[in-house]
mmCIF file of C-alpha atoms and ligand atoms in Angstrom:
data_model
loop_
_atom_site.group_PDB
_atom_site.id
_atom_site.type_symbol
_atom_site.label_atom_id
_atom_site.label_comp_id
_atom_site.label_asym_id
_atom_site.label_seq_id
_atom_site.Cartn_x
_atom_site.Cartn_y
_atom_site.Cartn_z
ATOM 1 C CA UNK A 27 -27.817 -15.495 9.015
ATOM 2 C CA UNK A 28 -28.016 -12.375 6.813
ATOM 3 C CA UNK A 29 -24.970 -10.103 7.033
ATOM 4 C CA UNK A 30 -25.677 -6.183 6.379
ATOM 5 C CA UNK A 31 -23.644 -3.877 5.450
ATOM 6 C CA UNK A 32 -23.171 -0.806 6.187
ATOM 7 C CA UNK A 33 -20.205 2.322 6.267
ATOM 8 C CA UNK A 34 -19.049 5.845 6.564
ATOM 9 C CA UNK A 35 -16.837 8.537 4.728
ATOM 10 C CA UNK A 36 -14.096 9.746 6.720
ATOM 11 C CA UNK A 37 -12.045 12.666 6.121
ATOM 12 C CA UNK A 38 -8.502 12.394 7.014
ATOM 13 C CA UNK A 39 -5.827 15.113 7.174
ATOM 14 C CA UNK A 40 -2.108 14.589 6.069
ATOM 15 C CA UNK A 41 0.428 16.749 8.646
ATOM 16 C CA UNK A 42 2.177 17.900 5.405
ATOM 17 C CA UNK A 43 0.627 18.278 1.968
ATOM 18 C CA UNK A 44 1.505 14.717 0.219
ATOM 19 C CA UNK A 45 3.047 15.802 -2.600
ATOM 20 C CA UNK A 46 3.741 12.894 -5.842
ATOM 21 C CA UNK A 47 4.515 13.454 -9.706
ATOM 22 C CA UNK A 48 1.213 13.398 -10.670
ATOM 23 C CA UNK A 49 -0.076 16.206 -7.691
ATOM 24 C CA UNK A 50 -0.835 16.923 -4.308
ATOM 25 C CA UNK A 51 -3.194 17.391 -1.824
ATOM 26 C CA UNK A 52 -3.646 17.369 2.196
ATOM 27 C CA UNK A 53 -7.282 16.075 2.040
ATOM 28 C CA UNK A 54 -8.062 12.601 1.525
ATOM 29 C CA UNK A 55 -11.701 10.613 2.109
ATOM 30 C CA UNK A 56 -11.364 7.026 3.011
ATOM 31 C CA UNK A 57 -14.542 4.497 3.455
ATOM 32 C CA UNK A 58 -15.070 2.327 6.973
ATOM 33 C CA UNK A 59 -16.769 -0.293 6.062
ATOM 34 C CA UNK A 60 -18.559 -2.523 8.474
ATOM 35 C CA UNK A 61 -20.469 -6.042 8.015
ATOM 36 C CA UNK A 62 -22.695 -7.085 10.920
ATOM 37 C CA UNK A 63 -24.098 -10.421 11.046
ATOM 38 C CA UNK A 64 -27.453 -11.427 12.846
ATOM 39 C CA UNK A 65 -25.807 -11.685 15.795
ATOM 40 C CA UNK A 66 -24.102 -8.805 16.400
ATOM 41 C CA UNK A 67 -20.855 -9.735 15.454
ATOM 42 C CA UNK A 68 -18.816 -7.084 12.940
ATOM 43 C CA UNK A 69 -16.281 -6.838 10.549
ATOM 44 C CA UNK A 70 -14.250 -4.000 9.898
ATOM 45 C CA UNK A 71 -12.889 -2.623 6.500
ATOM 46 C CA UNK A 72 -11.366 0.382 5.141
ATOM 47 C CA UNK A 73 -12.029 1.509 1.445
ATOM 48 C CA UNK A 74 -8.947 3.822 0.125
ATOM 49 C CA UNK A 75 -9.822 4.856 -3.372
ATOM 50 C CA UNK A 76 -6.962 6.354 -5.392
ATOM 51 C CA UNK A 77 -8.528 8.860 -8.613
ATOM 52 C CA UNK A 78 -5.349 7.459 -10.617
ATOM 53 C CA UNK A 79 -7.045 3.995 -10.231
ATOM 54 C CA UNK A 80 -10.753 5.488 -11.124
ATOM 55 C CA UNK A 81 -11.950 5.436 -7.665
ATOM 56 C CA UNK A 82 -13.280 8.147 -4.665
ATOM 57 C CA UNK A 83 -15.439 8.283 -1.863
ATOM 58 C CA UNK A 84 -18.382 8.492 -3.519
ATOM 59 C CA UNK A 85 -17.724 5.790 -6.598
ATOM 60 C CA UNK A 86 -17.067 3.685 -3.729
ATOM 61 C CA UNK A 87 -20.458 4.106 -1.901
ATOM 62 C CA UNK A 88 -21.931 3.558 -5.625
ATOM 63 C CA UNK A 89 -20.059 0.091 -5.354
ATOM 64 C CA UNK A 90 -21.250 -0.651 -1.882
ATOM 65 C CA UNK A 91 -24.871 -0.361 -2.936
ATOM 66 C CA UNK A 92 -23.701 -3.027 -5.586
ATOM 67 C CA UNK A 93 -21.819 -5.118 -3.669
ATOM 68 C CA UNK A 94 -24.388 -5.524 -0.795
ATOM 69 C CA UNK A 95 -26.040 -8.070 -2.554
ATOM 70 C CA UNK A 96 -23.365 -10.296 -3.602
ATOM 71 C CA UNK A 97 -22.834 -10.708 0.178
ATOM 72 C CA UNK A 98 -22.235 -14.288 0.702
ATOM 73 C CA UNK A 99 -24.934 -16.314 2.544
ATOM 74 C CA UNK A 100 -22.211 -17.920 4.590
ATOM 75 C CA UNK A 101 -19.599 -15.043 5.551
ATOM 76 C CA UNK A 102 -17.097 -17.886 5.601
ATOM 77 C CA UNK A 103 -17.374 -18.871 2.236
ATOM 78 C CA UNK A 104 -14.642 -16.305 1.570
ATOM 79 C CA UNK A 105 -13.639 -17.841 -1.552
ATOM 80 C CA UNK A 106 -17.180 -17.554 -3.440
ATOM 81 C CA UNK A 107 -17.347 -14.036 -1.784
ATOM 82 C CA UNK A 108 -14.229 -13.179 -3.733
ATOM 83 C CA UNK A 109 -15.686 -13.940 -7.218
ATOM 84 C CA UNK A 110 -19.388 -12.746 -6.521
ATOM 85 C CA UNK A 111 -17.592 -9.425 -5.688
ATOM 86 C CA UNK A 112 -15.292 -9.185 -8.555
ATOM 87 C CA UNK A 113 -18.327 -9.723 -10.784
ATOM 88 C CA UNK A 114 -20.643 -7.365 -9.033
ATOM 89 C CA UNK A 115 -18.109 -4.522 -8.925
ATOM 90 C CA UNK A 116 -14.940 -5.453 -11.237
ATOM 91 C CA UNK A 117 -13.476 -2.024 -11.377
ATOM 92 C CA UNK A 118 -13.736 -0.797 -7.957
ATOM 93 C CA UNK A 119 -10.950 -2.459 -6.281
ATOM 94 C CA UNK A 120 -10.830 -0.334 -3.141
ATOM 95 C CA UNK A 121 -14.857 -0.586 -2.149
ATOM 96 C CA UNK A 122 -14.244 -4.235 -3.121
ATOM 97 C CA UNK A 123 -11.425 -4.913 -0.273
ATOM 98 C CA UNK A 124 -13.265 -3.180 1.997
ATOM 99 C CA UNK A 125 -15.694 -6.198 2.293
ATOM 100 C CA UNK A 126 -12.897 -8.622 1.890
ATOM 101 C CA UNK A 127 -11.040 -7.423 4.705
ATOM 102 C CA UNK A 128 -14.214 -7.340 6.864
ATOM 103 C CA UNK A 129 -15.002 -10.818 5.438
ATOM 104 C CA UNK A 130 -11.614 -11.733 6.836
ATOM 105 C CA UNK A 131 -11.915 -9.727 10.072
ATOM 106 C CA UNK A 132 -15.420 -11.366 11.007
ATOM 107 C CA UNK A 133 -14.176 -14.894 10.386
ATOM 108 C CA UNK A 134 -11.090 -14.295 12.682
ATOM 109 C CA UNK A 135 -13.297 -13.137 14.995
ATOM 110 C CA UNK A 136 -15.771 -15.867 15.242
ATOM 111 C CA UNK A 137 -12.540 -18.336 15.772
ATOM 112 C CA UNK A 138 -11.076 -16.285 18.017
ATOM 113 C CA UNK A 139 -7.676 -15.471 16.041
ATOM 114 C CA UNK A 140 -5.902 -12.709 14.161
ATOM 115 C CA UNK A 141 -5.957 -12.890 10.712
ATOM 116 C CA UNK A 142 -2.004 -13.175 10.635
ATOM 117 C CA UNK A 143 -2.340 -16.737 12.586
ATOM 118 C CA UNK A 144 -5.036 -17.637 10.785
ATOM 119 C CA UNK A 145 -2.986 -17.783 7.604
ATOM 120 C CA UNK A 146 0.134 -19.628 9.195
ATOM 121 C CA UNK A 147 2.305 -16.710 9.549
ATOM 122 C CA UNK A 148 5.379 -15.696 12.029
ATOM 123 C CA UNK A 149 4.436 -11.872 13.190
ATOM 124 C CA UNK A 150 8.259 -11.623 13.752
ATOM 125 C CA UNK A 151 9.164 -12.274 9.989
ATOM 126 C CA UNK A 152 7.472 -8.966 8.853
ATOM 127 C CA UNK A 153 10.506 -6.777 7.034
ATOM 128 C CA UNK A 154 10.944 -3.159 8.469
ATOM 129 C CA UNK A 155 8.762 -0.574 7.119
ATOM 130 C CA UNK A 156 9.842 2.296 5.086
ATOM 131 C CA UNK A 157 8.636 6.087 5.737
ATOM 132 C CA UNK A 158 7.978 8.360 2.796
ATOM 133 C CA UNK A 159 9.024 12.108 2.054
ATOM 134 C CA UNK A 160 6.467 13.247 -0.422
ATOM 135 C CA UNK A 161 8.297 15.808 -3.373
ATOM 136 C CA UNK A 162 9.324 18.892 -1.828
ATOM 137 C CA UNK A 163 11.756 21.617 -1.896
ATOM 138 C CA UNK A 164 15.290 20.385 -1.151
ATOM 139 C CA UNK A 165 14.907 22.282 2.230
ATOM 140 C CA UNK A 166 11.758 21.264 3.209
ATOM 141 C CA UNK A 167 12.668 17.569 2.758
ATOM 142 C CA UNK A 168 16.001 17.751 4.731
ATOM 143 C CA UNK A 169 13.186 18.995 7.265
ATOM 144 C CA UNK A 170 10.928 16.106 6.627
ATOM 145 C CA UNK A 171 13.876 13.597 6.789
ATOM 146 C CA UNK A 172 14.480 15.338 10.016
ATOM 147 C CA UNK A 173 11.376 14.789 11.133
ATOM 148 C CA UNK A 174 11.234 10.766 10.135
ATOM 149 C CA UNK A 175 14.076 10.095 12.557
ATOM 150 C CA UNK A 176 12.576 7.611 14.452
ATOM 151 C CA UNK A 177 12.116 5.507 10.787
ATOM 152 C CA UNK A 178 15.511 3.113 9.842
ATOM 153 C CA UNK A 179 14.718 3.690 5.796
ATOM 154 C CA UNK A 180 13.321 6.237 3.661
ATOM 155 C CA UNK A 181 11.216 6.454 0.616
ATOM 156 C CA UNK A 182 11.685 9.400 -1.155
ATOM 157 C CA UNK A 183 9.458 10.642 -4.053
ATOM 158 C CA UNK A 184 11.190 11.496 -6.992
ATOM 159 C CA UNK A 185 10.112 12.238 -10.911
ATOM 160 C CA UNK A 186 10.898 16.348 -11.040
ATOM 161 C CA UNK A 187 13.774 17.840 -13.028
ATOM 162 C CA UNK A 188 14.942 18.676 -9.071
ATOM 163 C CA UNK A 189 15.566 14.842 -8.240
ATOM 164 C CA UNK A 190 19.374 15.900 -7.659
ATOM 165 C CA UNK A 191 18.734 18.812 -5.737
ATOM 166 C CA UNK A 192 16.644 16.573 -3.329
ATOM 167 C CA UNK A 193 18.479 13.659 -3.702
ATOM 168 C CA UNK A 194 21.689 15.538 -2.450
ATOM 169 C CA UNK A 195 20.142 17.204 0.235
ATOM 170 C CA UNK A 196 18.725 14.113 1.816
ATOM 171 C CA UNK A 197 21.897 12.475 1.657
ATOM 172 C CA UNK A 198 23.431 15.682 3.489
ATOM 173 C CA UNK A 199 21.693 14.878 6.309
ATOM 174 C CA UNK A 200 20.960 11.059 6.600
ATOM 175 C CA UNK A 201 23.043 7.749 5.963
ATOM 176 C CA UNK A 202 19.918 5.930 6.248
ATOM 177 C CA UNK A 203 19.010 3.323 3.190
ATOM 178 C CA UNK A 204 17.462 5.266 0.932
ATOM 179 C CA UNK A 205 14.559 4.122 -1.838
ATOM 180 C CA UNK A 206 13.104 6.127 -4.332
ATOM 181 C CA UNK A 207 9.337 6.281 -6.043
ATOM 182 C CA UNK A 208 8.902 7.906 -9.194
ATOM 183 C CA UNK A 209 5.245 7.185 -9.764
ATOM 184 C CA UNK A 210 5.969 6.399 -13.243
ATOM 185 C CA UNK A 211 6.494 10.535 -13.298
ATOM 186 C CA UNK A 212 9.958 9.560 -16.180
ATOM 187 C CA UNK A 213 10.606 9.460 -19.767
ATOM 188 C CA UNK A 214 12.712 5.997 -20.462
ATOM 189 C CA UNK A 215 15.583 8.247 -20.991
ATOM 190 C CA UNK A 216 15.195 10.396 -17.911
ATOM 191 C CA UNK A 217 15.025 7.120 -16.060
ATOM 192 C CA UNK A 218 18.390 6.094 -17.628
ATOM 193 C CA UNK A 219 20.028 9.358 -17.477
ATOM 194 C CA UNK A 220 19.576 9.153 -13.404
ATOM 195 C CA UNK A 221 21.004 5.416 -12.800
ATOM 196 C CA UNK A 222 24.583 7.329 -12.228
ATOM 197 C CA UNK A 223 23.043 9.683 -9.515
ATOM 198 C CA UNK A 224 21.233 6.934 -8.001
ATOM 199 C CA UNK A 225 23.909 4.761 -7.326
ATOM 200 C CA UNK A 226 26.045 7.898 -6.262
ATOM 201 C CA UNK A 227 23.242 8.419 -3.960
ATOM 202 C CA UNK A 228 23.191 4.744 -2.860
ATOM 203 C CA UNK A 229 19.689 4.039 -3.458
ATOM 204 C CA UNK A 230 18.855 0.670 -3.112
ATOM 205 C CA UNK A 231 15.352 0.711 -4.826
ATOM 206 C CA UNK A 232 13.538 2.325 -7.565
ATOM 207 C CA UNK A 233 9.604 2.035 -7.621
ATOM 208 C CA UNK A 234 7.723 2.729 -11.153
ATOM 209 C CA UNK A 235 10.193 4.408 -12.797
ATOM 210 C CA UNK A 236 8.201 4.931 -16.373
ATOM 211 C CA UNK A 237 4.571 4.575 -17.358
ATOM 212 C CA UNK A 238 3.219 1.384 -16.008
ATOM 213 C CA UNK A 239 1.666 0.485 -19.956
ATOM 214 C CA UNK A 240 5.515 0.902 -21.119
ATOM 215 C CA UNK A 241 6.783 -2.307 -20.412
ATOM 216 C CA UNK A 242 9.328 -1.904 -23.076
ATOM 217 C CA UNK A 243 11.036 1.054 -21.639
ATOM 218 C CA UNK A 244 10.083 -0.956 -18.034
ATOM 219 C CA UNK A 245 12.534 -3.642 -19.528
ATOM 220 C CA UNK A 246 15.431 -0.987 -20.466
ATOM 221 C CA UNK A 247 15.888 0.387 -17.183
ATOM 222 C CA UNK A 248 15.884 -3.046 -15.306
ATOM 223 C CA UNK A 249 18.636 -4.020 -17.890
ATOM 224 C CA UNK A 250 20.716 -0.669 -17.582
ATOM 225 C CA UNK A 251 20.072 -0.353 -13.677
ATOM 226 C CA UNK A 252 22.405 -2.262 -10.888
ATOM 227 C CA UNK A 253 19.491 -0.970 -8.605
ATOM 228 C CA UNK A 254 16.424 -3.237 -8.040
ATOM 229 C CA UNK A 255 13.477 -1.847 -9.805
ATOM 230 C CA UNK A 256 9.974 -2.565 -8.614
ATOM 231 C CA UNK A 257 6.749 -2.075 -10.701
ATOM 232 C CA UNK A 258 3.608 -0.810 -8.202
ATOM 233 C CA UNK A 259 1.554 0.803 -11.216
ATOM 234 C CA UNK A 260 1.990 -1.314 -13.770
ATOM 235 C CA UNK A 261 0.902 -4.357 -11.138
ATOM 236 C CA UNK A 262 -2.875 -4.275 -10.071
ATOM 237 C CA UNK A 263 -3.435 -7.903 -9.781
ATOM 238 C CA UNK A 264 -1.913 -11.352 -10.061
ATOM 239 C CA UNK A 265 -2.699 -11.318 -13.907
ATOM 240 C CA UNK A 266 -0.318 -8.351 -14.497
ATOM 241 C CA UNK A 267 2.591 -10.474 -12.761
ATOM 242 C CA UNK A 268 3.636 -13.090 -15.644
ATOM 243 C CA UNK A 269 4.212 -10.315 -18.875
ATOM 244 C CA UNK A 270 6.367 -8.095 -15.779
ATOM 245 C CA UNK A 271 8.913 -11.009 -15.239
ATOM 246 C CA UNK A 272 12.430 -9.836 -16.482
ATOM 247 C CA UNK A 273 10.999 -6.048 -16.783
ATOM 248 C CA UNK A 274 11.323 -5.808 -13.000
ATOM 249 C CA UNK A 275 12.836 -7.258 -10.189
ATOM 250 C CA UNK A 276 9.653 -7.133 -8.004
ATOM 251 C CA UNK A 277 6.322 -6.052 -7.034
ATOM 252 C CA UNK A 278 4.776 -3.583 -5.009
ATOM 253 C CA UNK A 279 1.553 -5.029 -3.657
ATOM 254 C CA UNK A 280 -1.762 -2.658 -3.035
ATOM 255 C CA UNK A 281 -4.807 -3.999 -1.371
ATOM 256 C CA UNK A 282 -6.597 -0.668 -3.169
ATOM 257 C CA UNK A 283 -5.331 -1.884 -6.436
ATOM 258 C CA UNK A 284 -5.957 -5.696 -6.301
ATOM 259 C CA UNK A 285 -9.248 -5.595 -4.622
ATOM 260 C CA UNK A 286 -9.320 -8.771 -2.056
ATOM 261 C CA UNK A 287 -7.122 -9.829 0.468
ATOM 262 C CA UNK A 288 -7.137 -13.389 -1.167
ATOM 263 C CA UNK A 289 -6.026 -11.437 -4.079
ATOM 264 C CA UNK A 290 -2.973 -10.413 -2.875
ATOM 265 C CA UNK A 291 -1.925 -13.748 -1.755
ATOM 266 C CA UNK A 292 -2.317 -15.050 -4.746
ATOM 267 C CA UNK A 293 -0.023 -11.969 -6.157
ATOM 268 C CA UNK A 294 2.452 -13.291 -3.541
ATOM 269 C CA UNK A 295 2.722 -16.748 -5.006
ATOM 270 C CA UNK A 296 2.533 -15.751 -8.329
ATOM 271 C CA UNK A 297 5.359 -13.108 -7.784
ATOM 272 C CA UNK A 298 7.572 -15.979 -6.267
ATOM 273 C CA UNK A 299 7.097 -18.247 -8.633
ATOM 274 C CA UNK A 300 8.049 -15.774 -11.166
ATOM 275 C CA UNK A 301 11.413 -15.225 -8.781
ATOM 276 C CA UNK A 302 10.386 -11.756 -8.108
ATOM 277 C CA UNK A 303 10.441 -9.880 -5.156
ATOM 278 C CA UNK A 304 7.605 -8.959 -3.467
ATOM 279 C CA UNK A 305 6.636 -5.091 -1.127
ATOM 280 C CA UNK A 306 3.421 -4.442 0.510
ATOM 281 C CA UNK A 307 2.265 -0.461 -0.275
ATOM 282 C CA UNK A 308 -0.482 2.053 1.026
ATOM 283 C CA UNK A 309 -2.521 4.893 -0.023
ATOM 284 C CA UNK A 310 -2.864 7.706 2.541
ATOM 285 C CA UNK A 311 -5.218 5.701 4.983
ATOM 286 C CA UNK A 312 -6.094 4.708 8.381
ATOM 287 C CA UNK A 313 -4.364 2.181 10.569
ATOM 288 C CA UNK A 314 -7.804 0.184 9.696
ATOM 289 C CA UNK A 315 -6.524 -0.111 5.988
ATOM 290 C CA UNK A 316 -3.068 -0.228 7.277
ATOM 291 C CA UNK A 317 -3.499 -3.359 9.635
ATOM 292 C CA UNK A 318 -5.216 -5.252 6.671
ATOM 293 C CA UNK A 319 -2.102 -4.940 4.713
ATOM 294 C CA UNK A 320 0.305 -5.754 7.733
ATOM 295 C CA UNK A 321 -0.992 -9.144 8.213
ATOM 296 C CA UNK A 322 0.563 -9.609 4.944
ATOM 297 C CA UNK A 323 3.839 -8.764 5.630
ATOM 298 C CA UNK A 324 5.594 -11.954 7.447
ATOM 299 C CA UNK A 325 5.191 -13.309 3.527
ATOM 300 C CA UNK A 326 6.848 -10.128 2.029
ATOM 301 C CA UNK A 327 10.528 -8.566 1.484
ATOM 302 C CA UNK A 328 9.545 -5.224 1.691
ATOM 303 C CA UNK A 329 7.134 -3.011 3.508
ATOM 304 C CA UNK A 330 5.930 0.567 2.786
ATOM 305 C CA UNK A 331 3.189 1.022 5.547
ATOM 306 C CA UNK A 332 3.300 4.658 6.512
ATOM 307 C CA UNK A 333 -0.029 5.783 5.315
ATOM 308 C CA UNK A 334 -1.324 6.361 8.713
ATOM 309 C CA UNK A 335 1.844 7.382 10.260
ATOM 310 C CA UNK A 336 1.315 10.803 7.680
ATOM 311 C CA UNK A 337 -1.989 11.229 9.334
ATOM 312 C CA UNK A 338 -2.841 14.808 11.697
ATOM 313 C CA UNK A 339 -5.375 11.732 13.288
ATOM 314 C CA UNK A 340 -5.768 8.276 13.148
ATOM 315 C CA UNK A 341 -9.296 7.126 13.981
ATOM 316 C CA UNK A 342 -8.201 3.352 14.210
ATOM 317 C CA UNK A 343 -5.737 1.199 16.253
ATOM 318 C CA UNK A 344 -4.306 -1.624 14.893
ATOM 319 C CA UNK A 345 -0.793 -2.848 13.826
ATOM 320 C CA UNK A 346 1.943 0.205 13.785
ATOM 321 C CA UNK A 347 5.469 0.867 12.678
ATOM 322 C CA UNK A 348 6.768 2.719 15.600
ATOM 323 C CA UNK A 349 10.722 2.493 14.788
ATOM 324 C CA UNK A 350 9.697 0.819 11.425
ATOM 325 C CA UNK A 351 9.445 -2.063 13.318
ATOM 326 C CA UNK A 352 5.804 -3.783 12.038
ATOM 327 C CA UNK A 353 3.841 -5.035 15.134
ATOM 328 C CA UNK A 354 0.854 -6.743 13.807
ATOM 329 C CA UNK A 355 -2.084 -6.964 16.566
ATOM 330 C CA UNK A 356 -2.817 -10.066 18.472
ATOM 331 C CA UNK A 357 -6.517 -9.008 18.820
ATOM 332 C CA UNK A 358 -8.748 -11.457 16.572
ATOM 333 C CA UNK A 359 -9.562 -10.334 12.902
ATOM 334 C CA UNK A 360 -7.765 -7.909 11.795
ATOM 335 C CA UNK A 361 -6.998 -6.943 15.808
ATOM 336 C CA UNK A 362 -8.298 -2.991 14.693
ATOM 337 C CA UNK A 363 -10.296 -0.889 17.350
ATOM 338 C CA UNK A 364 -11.441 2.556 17.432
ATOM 339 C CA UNK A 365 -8.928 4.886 19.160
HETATM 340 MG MG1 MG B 20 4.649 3.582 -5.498
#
């Protein structure tokens, strides 16, 4: 039994430009991977490269042609898949959890189970999803807040010299819990000079607030803040999670950043054992990369899923976050079918 691989570029369209510290854009290309065995049988994975992490569209189908042959002979020998993949492709996370996910969707399939069983987990444990307002005018995010009614918390992007303006005029018009992402978009001292506003804002998480090398000035917020801080940059993979104990008080999980789905469970036990918290992110992607992630979540504190929620059209349905409520699919694999 030979698997083959094979995939397409999608384009996908944001309903508002997705705006972060470090730019913006409406446009964003995604990879669907697919793995058929002999028999017919496929797996399904989606490949959302991030430039900040080195990665697009087309570095990724330059990793597929790599990857293909470190294939595994035996598609359930997802353990030896993992570090044939890592060696064939190390820096190209996102192609590389494209196959891992369809690894994992394929074997679910043959034994007729979603992934989310498969590991052992309770669907109903999964935390509630946040929903993000990318950086806007103070206006247009009381708008956008508007807009994400239906959603019980709110990330809101921060790391511009208007983070009170917006700040303020979200809490105008919402009581929600608020969290905030600054994409590592502060100086150390900008970071400290906002704590006040922060907690006058009652924000009850900060993600990346400096650059994710500066662990230093990581460590002098989390001492100055009374407000959780959570590193998402400056964690790629498990390796990352020992030297960011007592710099942070948890870690924002990525499949695009850590490359394998077995990956990020091992960044889940690593985290706890370090006591840290531990949130499940996105890029902007379809509910195929989405629903990878999800199964995830009954292991996790906190969930930022929205990346297909910001979508104009989602190609895939899988797990959603109607309400913010997580509802992972009960299909087997990764439960993920074509709309
Ligand atoms: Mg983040």
């Amino acid at each position: 039994m030979a698997l083959s691989l094979s995939f397409d570029i999608l384009d996908l369209q944001t309903r508002h430009p997705f705006t972060i510290a470090r730019g913006s854009t409406t446009a964003y290309r995604v990879v669907h991977v697919r793995l058929r065995d002999s028999d017919g049988v496929e797996g399904w994975g989606e490949a959302a490269p991030s430039r900040y992490y080195g990665e697009t569209a087309d570095t990724v189908a330059a990793a597929l042609a790599r990857l293909a042959p470190a294939l595994p002979a035996d598609p359930s020998d997802l353990e030896g898949a993992d570090a044939a993949l890592l060696r064939a492709a190390p820096r190209d996370a996102s192609a590389r959890v494209a196959i891992s996910a369809a690894l994992h969707d394929l074997a679910g399939k043959r034994l007729g189970a979603p992934l989310w069983r498969l590991w052992g987990l309770d669907p109903a444990r999964a935390p509630l999803s946040s929903f993000t307002i990318g950086l806007d005018t103070p206006e247009r995010v009381q708008a956008k807040v508007r807009e994400a009614a239906p959603y019980p918390i709110l990330k809101i992007k921060v790391g511009t010299p208007d983070d009170a303006a917006v700040l303020r005029a979200v809490r105008e018009v919402t009581d929600k819990p608020l969290r905030v992402d600054a994409n590592a978009g502060w100086t150390v001292s900008e970071a400290l000079a906002r704590l006040p506003l922060l907690e006058e804002m009652r924000v009850e998480l900060i993600e990346q607030p400096v650059a994710p090398g500066d662990l230093e000035g990581l460590a002098a917020v989390h001492r100055a803040s009374r407000i959780p801080i959570v590193a998402d940059e400056a964690c790629r993979t498990a390796a990352d999670i020992p030297r960011l104990a007592g710099a942070v008080d948890g870690i924002n999980i990525k499949l695009a950043k850590c490359g394998s789905l077995r990956e990020a469970l091992r960044m889940v036990e690593a985290a706890r054992a370090h006591r840290l918290s531990v949130m499940v992110g996105c890029m902007i992607e379809t509910s195929l990369g989405i629903t990878a992630a999800a199964h995830l979540t009954p292991l996790l504190d906190l969930a930022d899923l929205d990346g297909a929620a910001l979508l104009v059209r989602d190609p895939f349905v899988g797990a959603t976050i109607d309400g913010g409520r997580i509802v992972l699919p009960a299909g087997p694999g990764l439960g993920v079918r074509e709309r």
